[in-house]
Coordinates of C-alpha atoms in Angstrom, one line a residue:
Chain A
M1039 CA -55.1 -49.1 -39.0
D1040 CA -56.3 -49.2 -35.3
A1041 CA -54.2 -50.2 -32.4
G1042 CA -55.5 -53.7 -32.1
A1043 CA -54.8 -54.5 -35.8
R1044 CA -51.2 -53.3 -35.3
G1045 CA -50.9 -55.8 -32.4
V1046 CA -50.7 -53.0 -29.8
E1047 CA -52.9 -53.0 -26.7
P1048 CA -55.6 -50.4 -27.0
V1049 CA -55.0 -47.5 -24.6
S1050 CA -57.8 -46.3 -22.3
F1051 CA -57.5 -42.9 -20.9
R1052 CA -59.7 -40.1 -19.6
T1053 CA -60.8 -37.2 -21.8
Y1054 CA -60.1 -33.4 -21.2
H1055 CA -63.2 -32.9 -19.1
E1056 CA -62.8 -36.1 -17.2
V1057 CA -59.4 -34.9 -15.9
E1058 CA -60.4 -32.5 -13.2
G1059 CA -57.1 -30.6 -12.9
R1060 CA -56.8 -27.0 -14.0
D1061 CA -55.8 -26.2 -17.5
R1062 CA -52.8 -24.0 -16.8
S1063 CA -52.8 -22.3 -20.2
G1064 CA -56.4 -21.3 -19.8
L1065 CA -56.6 -20.1 -23.4
G1066 CA -60.4 -19.5 -23.0
E1067 CA -59.8 -17.3 -19.9
Q1068 CA -57.0 -15.4 -21.7
V1069 CA -59.4 -14.7 -24.6
A1070 CA -62.1 -13.7 -22.2
G1071 CA -59.6 -11.4 -20.5
Q1072 CA -58.9 -9.7 -23.8
R1073 CA -62.6 -9.0 -24.3
A1074 CA -62.8 -7.7 -20.7
R1075 CA -60.1 -5.2 -21.4
V1076 CA -62.2 -3.7 -24.2
T1077 CA -65.3 -3.7 -22.0
N1078 CA -63.5 -2.0 -19.1
R1079 CA -61.9 0.5 -21.4
L1080 CA -65.2 1.5 -22.9
R1081 CA -66.9 2.0 -19.6
T1082 CA -66.1 5.7 -19.9
V1083 CA -67.5 5.9 -23.4
A1084 CA -71.2 6.8 -23.4
R1085 CA -71.9 5.7 -27.0
T1086 CA -70.0 3.8 -29.6
I1087 CA -71.2 4.0 -33.2
A1088 CA -69.9 2.4 -36.4
V1089 CA -69.7 4.2 -39.7
M1090 CA -69.9 1.6 -42.4
S1091 CA -70.5 0.9 -46.1
G1092 CA -70.5 -2.1 -48.3
K1093 CA -68.6 -0.2 -50.9
G1094 CA -65.2 1.4 -51.0
G1095 CA -64.7 4.9 -52.3
V1096 CA -68.0 6.3 -51.0
G1097 CA -66.3 8.9 -48.7
K1098 CA -67.0 6.9 -45.5
S1099 CA -63.8 8.2 -43.8
Y1100 CA -64.7 11.7 -44.9
I1101 CA -68.2 11.4 -43.4
A1102 CA -66.8 9.8 -40.2
S1103 CA -64.2 12.5 -39.8
A1104 CA -66.6 15.3 -40.5
L1105 CA -69.1 13.7 -38.1
A1106 CA -66.4 13.7 -35.4
L1107 CA -65.9 17.4 -35.8
G1108 CA -69.6 18.1 -36.1
M1109 CA -70.5 16.2 -33.0
A1110 CA -67.6 17.7 -31.0
A1111 CA -69.0 21.2 -31.9
R1112 CA -72.4 20.1 -30.6
L1113 CA -71.4 18.3 -27.5
R1114 CA -69.7 19.3 -24.3
G1115 CA -67.9 16.1 -23.9
G1116 CA -65.2 14.4 -25.9
V1117 CA -65.6 12.7 -29.3
G1118 CA -63.2 9.9 -30.4
L1119 CA -62.6 8.6 -33.8
L1120 CA -61.1 5.1 -34.3
D1121 CA -60.0 4.4 -37.8
A1122 CA -60.6 0.7 -38.0
D1123 CA -59.5 0.4 -41.6
L1124 CA -56.1 -1.2 -40.9
N1125 CA -55.0 -1.6 -44.5
S1126 CA -56.1 1.8 -45.9
P1127 CA -56.4 4.2 -43.0
T1128 CA -57.2 7.8 -44.0
A1129 CA -59.4 9.3 -41.3
S1130 CA -56.5 10.5 -39.1
R1131 CA -54.9 12.3 -42.1
L1132 CA -58.2 14.0 -43.0
L1133 CA -58.3 15.3 -39.4
G1134 CA -54.6 16.3 -39.4
A1135 CA -53.7 14.0 -36.5
R1136 CA -50.0 13.7 -35.7
G1137 CA -47.8 11.5 -33.6
P1138 CA -45.8 10.4 -31.7
L1139 CA -48.4 8.9 -29.3
R1140 CA -47.6 8.8 -25.7
V1141 CA -47.6 5.4 -24.0
D1142 CA -47.9 5.1 -20.2
A1143 CA -49.5 2.8 -17.7
D1144 CA -52.9 3.9 -18.8
G1145 CA -52.3 2.8 -22.4
V1146 CA -51.6 4.5 -25.7
H1147 CA -52.8 8.0 -25.7
P1148 CA -54.7 9.0 -28.9
A1149 CA -53.8 12.0 -31.0
V1150 CA -55.7 15.1 -30.1
V1151 CA -56.8 17.2 -33.0
Q1152 CA -59.1 19.6 -31.2
P1153 CA -59.5 20.0 -27.4
N1154 CA -62.3 17.5 -27.4
V1155 CA -61.5 15.3 -30.5
K1156 CA -59.2 12.3 -30.1
V1157 CA -58.1 10.1 -33.0
M1158 CA -56.5 6.7 -33.2
S1159 CA -55.4 5.1 -36.5
M1160 CA -52.9 2.6 -37.8
D1161 CA -51.8 5.5 -40.0
L1162 CA -50.2 7.0 -36.9
L1163 CA -48.2 3.9 -36.3
L1164 CA -46.9 3.1 -39.8
D1165 CA -44.1 4.6 -41.9
E1166 CA -45.3 7.1 -44.5
G1167 CA -46.9 5.4 -47.4
Q1168 CA -46.2 1.9 -46.1
P1169 CA -48.9 -0.7 -46.0
I1170 CA -49.5 -2.7 -42.8
S1171 CA -46.9 -5.5 -42.8
W1172 CA -47.1 -8.3 -40.3
R1173 CA -43.7 -9.5 -39.1
Q1174 CA -44.6 -13.1 -38.7
P1175 CA -43.4 -15.9 -41.0
A1176 CA -44.8 -15.5 -44.5
G1177 CA -45.9 -19.1 -45.0
E1178 CA -49.7 -19.7 -45.1
R1179 CA -50.4 -16.1 -44.1
F1180 CA -54.0 -16.4 -45.1
V1181 CA -54.6 -18.7 -42.1
W1182 CA -53.7 -16.3 -39.4
R1183 CA -53.9 -12.8 -40.9
G1184 CA -57.6 -12.5 -40.0
L1185 CA -56.8 -13.4 -36.4
L1186 CA -54.1 -10.7 -36.2
E1187 CA -56.4 -8.1 -37.7
T1188 CA -59.1 -8.8 -35.2
G1189 CA -56.5 -8.7 -32.5
A1190 CA -55.3 -5.3 -33.7
L1191 CA -58.8 -4.0 -33.7
R1192 CA -59.2 -5.2 -30.2
E1193 CA -56.1 -3.4 -29.1
L1194 CA -57.1 -0.2 -30.9
L1195 CA -60.3 -0.3 -28.9
G1196 CA -59.1 -1.6 -25.6
D1197 CA -55.5 -0.4 -25.2
V1198 CA -56.1 3.3 -26.1
A1199 CA -56.6 5.7 -23.3
W1200 CA -59.8 7.1 -24.7
Q1201 CA -60.8 8.4 -21.2
S1202 CA -64.2 10.0 -21.0
L1203 CA -66.0 10.3 -24.3
E1204 CA -69.6 11.2 -25.3
V1205 CA -69.2 9.3 -28.6
L1206 CA -66.6 7.0 -30.1
I1207 CA -67.0 6.8 -33.8
V1208 CA -65.5 3.7 -35.4
D1209 CA -64.7 4.2 -39.1
L1210 CA -64.9 0.7 -40.6
P1211 CA -63.4 -0.6 -43.8
P1212 CA -65.7 -1.6 -46.6
G1213 CA -67.6 -4.8 -46.2
G1214 CA -69.2 -6.5 -43.3
D1215 CA -66.4 -8.5 -41.7
R1216 CA -65.0 -5.8 -39.5
L1217 CA -68.5 -4.9 -38.3
S1218 CA -68.9 -8.4 -37.1
D1219 CA -65.6 -8.3 -35.2
L1220 CA -66.5 -4.9 -33.8
F1221 CA -70.0 -6.1 -32.6
E1222 CA -68.4 -9.2 -31.0
L1223 CA -66.0 -7.0 -29.1
V1224 CA -68.5 -4.2 -28.3
P1225 CA -71.9 -5.8 -27.9
Q1226 CA -73.1 -2.5 -26.4
L1227 CA -72.5 -0.8 -29.8
T1228 CA -75.1 2.0 -30.0
G1229 CA -75.6 1.4 -33.7
A1230 CA -74.3 2.0 -37.2
I1231 CA -74.5 4.9 -39.7
V1232 CA -74.5 3.6 -43.3
V1233 CA -72.8 5.6 -46.0
T1234 CA -73.6 5.2 -49.7
I1235 CA -73.3 7.2 -52.9
P1236 CA -76.3 7.6 -55.2
S1237 CA -75.3 5.0 -57.8
E1238 CA -77.0 1.7 -58.4
E1239 CA -73.7 -0.2 -57.9
S1240 CA -73.4 1.4 -54.4
R1241 CA -77.0 0.6 -53.6
A1242 CA -76.5 -3.1 -54.4
S1243 CA -73.3 -3.3 -52.4
V1244 CA -74.5 -1.4 -49.4
E1245 CA -77.7 -3.5 -49.4
R1246 CA -75.5 -6.5 -48.6
S1247 CA -73.8 -4.8 -45.7
I1248 CA -77.1 -3.6 -44.3
R1249 CA -78.3 -7.2 -44.4
T1250 CA -75.1 -8.3 -42.6
A1251 CA -75.8 -5.7 -39.9
Q1252 CA -79.3 -6.8 -39.5
E1253 CA -78.3 -10.5 -39.2
L1254 CA -75.8 -9.5 -36.5
G1255 CA -78.5 -7.5 -34.7
V1256 CA -76.6 -4.2 -35.0
P1257 CA -79.0 -1.3 -34.7
L1258 CA -79.1 0.8 -37.9
L1259 CA -79.3 4.5 -37.0
G1260 CA -79.7 5.8 -40.5
I1261 CA -78.2 6.4 -44.0
V1262 CA -76.1 9.2 -45.2
E1263 CA -75.9 9.7 -49.0
N1264 CA -72.5 11.2 -49.9
M1265 CA -71.6 12.8 -53.2
S1266 CA -75.2 13.4 -53.8
G1267 CA -74.4 16.2 -56.3
Y1268 CA -72.1 19.1 -56.9
A1269 CA -72.7 22.8 -56.9
C1270 CA -72.1 24.4 -60.2
D1271 CA -69.8 27.4 -59.9
T1272 CA -71.4 29.1 -62.9
C1273 CA -75.1 28.7 -62.3
G1274 CA -75.1 27.9 -58.6
R1275 CA -77.4 24.9 -59.1
T1276 CA -76.6 21.5 -57.6
R1277 CA -76.4 18.9 -60.3
P1278 CA -76.1 15.1 -59.9
L1279 CA -72.8 13.4 -59.9
F1280 CA -74.2 9.9 -60.3
D1281 CA -77.3 8.3 -61.8
G1282 CA -79.5 6.7 -59.1
R1283 CA -81.0 7.5 -55.7
A1284 CA -79.4 4.8 -53.5
G1285 CA -79.9 6.7 -50.3
T1286 CA -83.7 7.0 -50.7
A1287 CA -84.0 3.5 -52.1
L1288 CA -82.1 1.8 -49.2
A1289 CA -84.0 3.9 -46.7
E1290 CA -87.3 2.7 -48.2
M1291 CA -86.2 -0.9 -48.6
F1292 CA -85.1 -1.3 -45.0
G1293 CA -87.3 1.3 -43.2
I1294 CA -84.2 3.2 -42.0
P1295 CA -84.2 7.0 -41.9
L1296 CA -82.2 8.8 -44.6
L1297 CA -80.4 11.2 -42.4
G1298 CA -79.3 13.5 -45.2
S1299 CA -77.5 14.0 -48.4
V1300 CA -74.0 15.5 -48.6
P1301 CA -72.9 17.2 -51.8
F1302 CA -69.5 16.8 -53.2
H1303 CA -67.2 18.6 -50.8
P1304 CA -65.2 21.6 -52.0
V1305 CA -61.4 21.4 -51.7
N1306 CA -59.9 23.9 -49.3
D1307 CA -56.1 24.1 -49.8
Q1308 CA -54.7 20.6 -49.5
R1309 CA -57.5 19.0 -47.6
P1310 CA -61.2 18.8 -48.2
Q1311 CA -63.3 21.0 -45.9
L1312 CA -64.5 18.7 -43.2
E1313 CA -67.9 20.1 -42.6
L1314 CA -71.2 18.4 -43.1
P1315 CA -74.3 20.4 -43.9
A1316 CA -75.8 21.4 -40.6
S1317 CA -79.0 19.6 -41.3
V1318 CA -77.1 16.3 -41.8
A1319 CA -75.0 16.7 -38.7
D1320 CA -78.0 17.6 -36.6
A1321 CA -79.9 14.5 -37.9
V1322 CA -77.1 12.1 -37.3
M1323 CA -76.5 13.6 -33.9
A1324 CA -80.2 13.2 -33.0
S1325 CA -80.2 9.6 -34.2
V1326 CA -77.2 8.8 -32.1
M1327 CA -78.3 10.5 -28.9
I1328 CA -81.8 8.9 -28.9
A1329 CA -80.6 5.4 -29.9
Q1330 CA -81.1 2.7 -27.4
P1331 CA -78.0 0.4 -27.5
P1332 CA -78.6 -3.4 -27.1
Q1333 CA -78.9 -4.4 -23.5
V1334 CA -75.8 -6.3 -22.4
P1335 CA -75.8 -8.2 -19.1
P1336 CA -73.1 -7.1 -16.8
S1337 CA -70.0 -9.3 -17.0
Chain B
M74 CA -54.8 -28.3 -23.2
K75 CA -53.9 -30.9 -20.6
F76 CA -51.3 -33.6 -20.7
L77 CA -52.1 -36.9 -19.0
C78 CA -49.6 -39.5 -17.9
I79 CA -51.4 -42.6 -19.0
D80 CA -49.5 -45.0 -16.8
C81 CA -50.2 -43.0 -13.7
D82 CA -53.5 -41.6 -14.8
T83 CA -52.3 -38.3 -13.5
Q84 CA -52.3 -34.9 -15.1
M85 CA -48.8 -33.7 -16.0
A86 CA -47.7 -30.4 -14.7
F87 CA -46.4 -27.6 -16.9
E88 CA -42.7 -26.9 -16.3
E89 CA -41.4 -24.4 -18.7
R90 CA -41.6 -23.1 -22.3
Q91 CA -38.9 -22.2 -24.7
L92 CA -38.7 -20.1 -27.8
P93 CA -35.7 -21.3 -29.7
G94 CA -35.8 -18.2 -31.9
D95 CA -36.5 -20.2 -35.1
G96 CA -40.3 -19.5 -35.0
T97 CA -41.0 -22.8 -33.2
F98 CA -42.2 -23.3 -29.7
A99 CA -41.4 -25.9 -27.0
A100 CA -42.9 -26.6 -23.7
S101 CA -42.1 -29.3 -21.1
F102 CA -44.4 -31.1 -18.8
A103 CA -43.7 -33.6 -16.0
C104 CA -45.8 -36.2 -14.3
P105 CA -45.9 -35.4 -10.5
S106 CA -46.3 -39.1 -9.7
C107 CA -43.6 -40.9 -11.7
G108 CA -41.5 -37.9 -12.8
R109 CA -41.7 -38.8 -16.5
R110 CA -41.1 -35.6 -18.6
I111 CA -42.3 -34.9 -22.1
A112 CA -41.7 -32.0 -24.5
M113 CA -44.4 -30.5 -26.7
L114 CA -42.9 -29.2 -29.9
A115 CA -44.9 -26.9 -32.1
N116 CA -43.8 -26.0 -35.7
E117 CA -43.8 -22.5 -37.1
M118 CA -47.4 -22.5 -38.2
E119 CA -48.8 -23.9 -35.0
T120 CA -46.7 -21.4 -33.0
Q121 CA -47.9 -18.5 -35.2
L122 CA -51.5 -19.5 -34.9
V123 CA -51.2 -19.3 -31.1
N124 CA -49.3 -16.0 -31.3
A125 CA -51.9 -14.6 -33.6
M126 CA -54.5 -15.3 -30.9
D127 CA -52.3 -13.2 -28.6
V128 CA -52.4 -16.0 -26.0
R129 CA -49.6 -17.8 -24.2
I130 CA -49.3 -21.6 -23.8
G131 CA -48.8 -22.2 -20.1
G132 CA -50.5 -19.0 -19.2
R133 CA -49.1 -15.4 -19.2
T134 CA -46.0 -14.7 -17.2
L135 CA -46.0 -11.0 -18.0
R136 CA -48.6 -8.2 -17.7
E137 CA -50.0 -7.4 -21.0
E138 CA -48.5 -4.2 -22.4
P139 CA -50.5 -1.7 -24.3
M140 CA -50.8 -2.7 -28.0
E141 CA -48.5 -5.6 -27.4
L142 CA -49.8 -7.6 -30.3
I143 CA -49.6 -4.7 -32.7
R144 CA -46.1 -3.7 -31.5
T145 CA -44.7 -7.2 -31.7
S146 CA -46.4 -8.2 -35.0
V147 CA -46.4 -5.1 -37.2
S148 CA -43.5 -3.3 -38.8
G149 CA -44.3 0.1 -37.5
R150 CA -42.6 3.5 -37.5
A151 CA -39.7 3.8 -35.2
D152 CA -40.8 7.0 -33.6
A153 CA -44.6 6.4 -33.6
L154 CA -44.8 5.8 -29.9
D155 CA -43.2 7.7 -27.0
D156 CA -43.0 5.3 -24.1
I157 CA -43.0 7.1 -20.8
P158 CA -40.9 5.0 -18.3
S159 CA -43.0 3.9 -15.4
T160 CA -42.0 5.2 -12.0
A161 CA -40.3 2.8 -9.7
G162 CA -42.6 0.2 -8.3
G163 CA -42.4 1.0 -4.6
A164 CA -40.6 2.8 -1.8
G165 CA -36.9 2.1 -1.8
R166 CA -37.0 0.5 -5.2
V167 CA -35.0 2.1 -8.0
R168 CA -34.8 1.6 -11.7
A169 CA -31.7 -0.5 -12.7
A170 CA -29.0 1.2 -14.8
W171 CA -28.2 -0.1 -18.3
S172 CA -24.7 -1.2 -19.1
R173 CA -23.2 0.0 -22.3
E174 CA -23.4 -3.5 -23.8
S175 CA -27.0 -3.9 -22.9
E176 CA -27.9 -0.5 -24.3
E177 CA -26.2 -1.5 -27.6
R178 CA -28.2 -4.7 -27.7
L179 CA -31.4 -2.8 -26.9
A180 CA -30.6 -0.4 -29.8
R181 CA -30.9 -3.3 -32.2
V182 CA -34.5 -3.9 -31.2
P183 CA -36.8 -2.3 -33.8
G184 CA -37.7 1.2 -32.7
F185 CA -41.5 0.5 -32.8
V186 CA -41.3 -2.0 -30.0
R187 CA -38.1 -0.9 -28.3
G188 CA -39.8 1.2 -25.6
M189 CA -42.0 -1.7 -24.6
V190 CA -39.1 -4.1 -24.5
K191 CA -37.0 -1.7 -22.4
K192 CA -39.8 -1.4 -19.9
I193 CA -40.2 -5.2 -19.7
Y194 CA -36.5 -5.6 -18.9
A195 CA -36.5 -2.7 -16.4
D196 CA -39.5 -4.2 -14.6
Y197 CA -37.9 -7.6 -14.5
A198 CA -34.7 -6.1 -13.0
E199 CA -36.6 -4.0 -10.5
E200 CA -38.8 -6.8 -9.3
R201 CA -35.6 -8.9 -8.6
G202 CA -33.6 -6.1 -7.0
I203 CA -31.1 -6.1 -9.9
V204 CA -29.2 -2.8 -10.0
Q205 CA -27.6 -3.1 -13.4
I206 CA -29.0 -4.6 -16.6
T207 CA -26.4 -6.4 -18.5
P208 CA -26.7 -8.7 -21.6
E209 CA -26.6 -11.6 -19.1
V210 CA -29.6 -10.2 -17.3
M211 CA -31.3 -9.7 -20.6
D212 CA -30.7 -13.4 -21.6
R213 CA -32.0 -14.5 -18.2
A214 CA -35.1 -12.4 -18.5
R215 CA -35.6 -13.5 -22.1
S216 CA -35.5 -17.2 -21.1
E217 CA -37.6 -16.8 -18.0
L218 CA -40.2 -14.6 -19.5
G219 CA -40.3 -16.2 -22.9
L220 CA -39.5 -13.0 -24.9
E221 CA -39.4 -14.1 -28.5
G222 CA -37.4 -11.7 -30.6
M223 CA -36.8 -9.3 -27.7

């Protein structure tokens, strides 16, 4: 029922844009300020790359962690690893990172696992074995959880005292959503390394995430095929672990270089040995260093 | 968001916000022409949506602390972060002492966020020349700064 039908005089008033006074809350400016914090923080980071996959369980965090060590061994400058998998963080554990993390006026200082390797992960902030638990009211959580997770990623990028880095590696959770968030926050993203295993299931899943990256305009630096086989202790031959050749198939399908294949990694004591074959580390390194990140106009 | 006094055709001015502690949010506005005041009351869900965006209705009154959203929103490990107290803000300014009662109250704040909360109260006291932080000072800071759950 409109105002006239209820016997009430219709009210005439100006709209938001017609009222010229300042919007004191300035929510748009506050959000822009959040983005600016990330931009300013990453001014000292020469290259930011994402390690992504459409499928879970392909060893993405292993590849990202081993890549951090491999790049650090090849570069003079620092390498950072941000574990952006908020719900199932593992990269910091693979690298043996430990807290507590120092907080000062410059921000939260990442864990240092080697003189030139810095790590930040939600795993360093949570109680042992506990999942991430948001303290807000439980009602209708699905509405705001995505906002909080994006905000957490923003803070892990922008509030960490990364200082000067040659490369910041962002280990993304499976799927394309977080890549989209990352690319919004870091439009100067150098590119993404895609991780798959040889199976057909992985090929189909990773194909989707590659298409997501292409739709976003994220440069795809190359594909790493993990668990491409295992070396038999008896005969010394490398035998396949999975049916399929997803790495090659995806590389051909999208015209992206296959940067290498990584056999099933041997276990050394409690932790897997974090070392990529030199040819793979060299190929990834080359693809990262020659990549031309998207041109972003100065803010 | 703007509030318009229709009778005066004048934009109302933000006065203050309040966080009653029940998950809701209140803000008051007044018309600079006729003095009429109104309160905007948001329910838990509306308040949470704004909080999840990590923005403040009425604008920020505090500098953003590192990982403020994560620290105030996530149940984190008590000893995960080691907050280094900032040095006093300027010549002749010293950090306020904490009374026993205020320390006891601070100890009830979850460890994951306690260092950040302590710094906020200390900065508040320093900026106002307060030499001792008491529960009354904490209440005043909480009200003025809008520190939900701190």
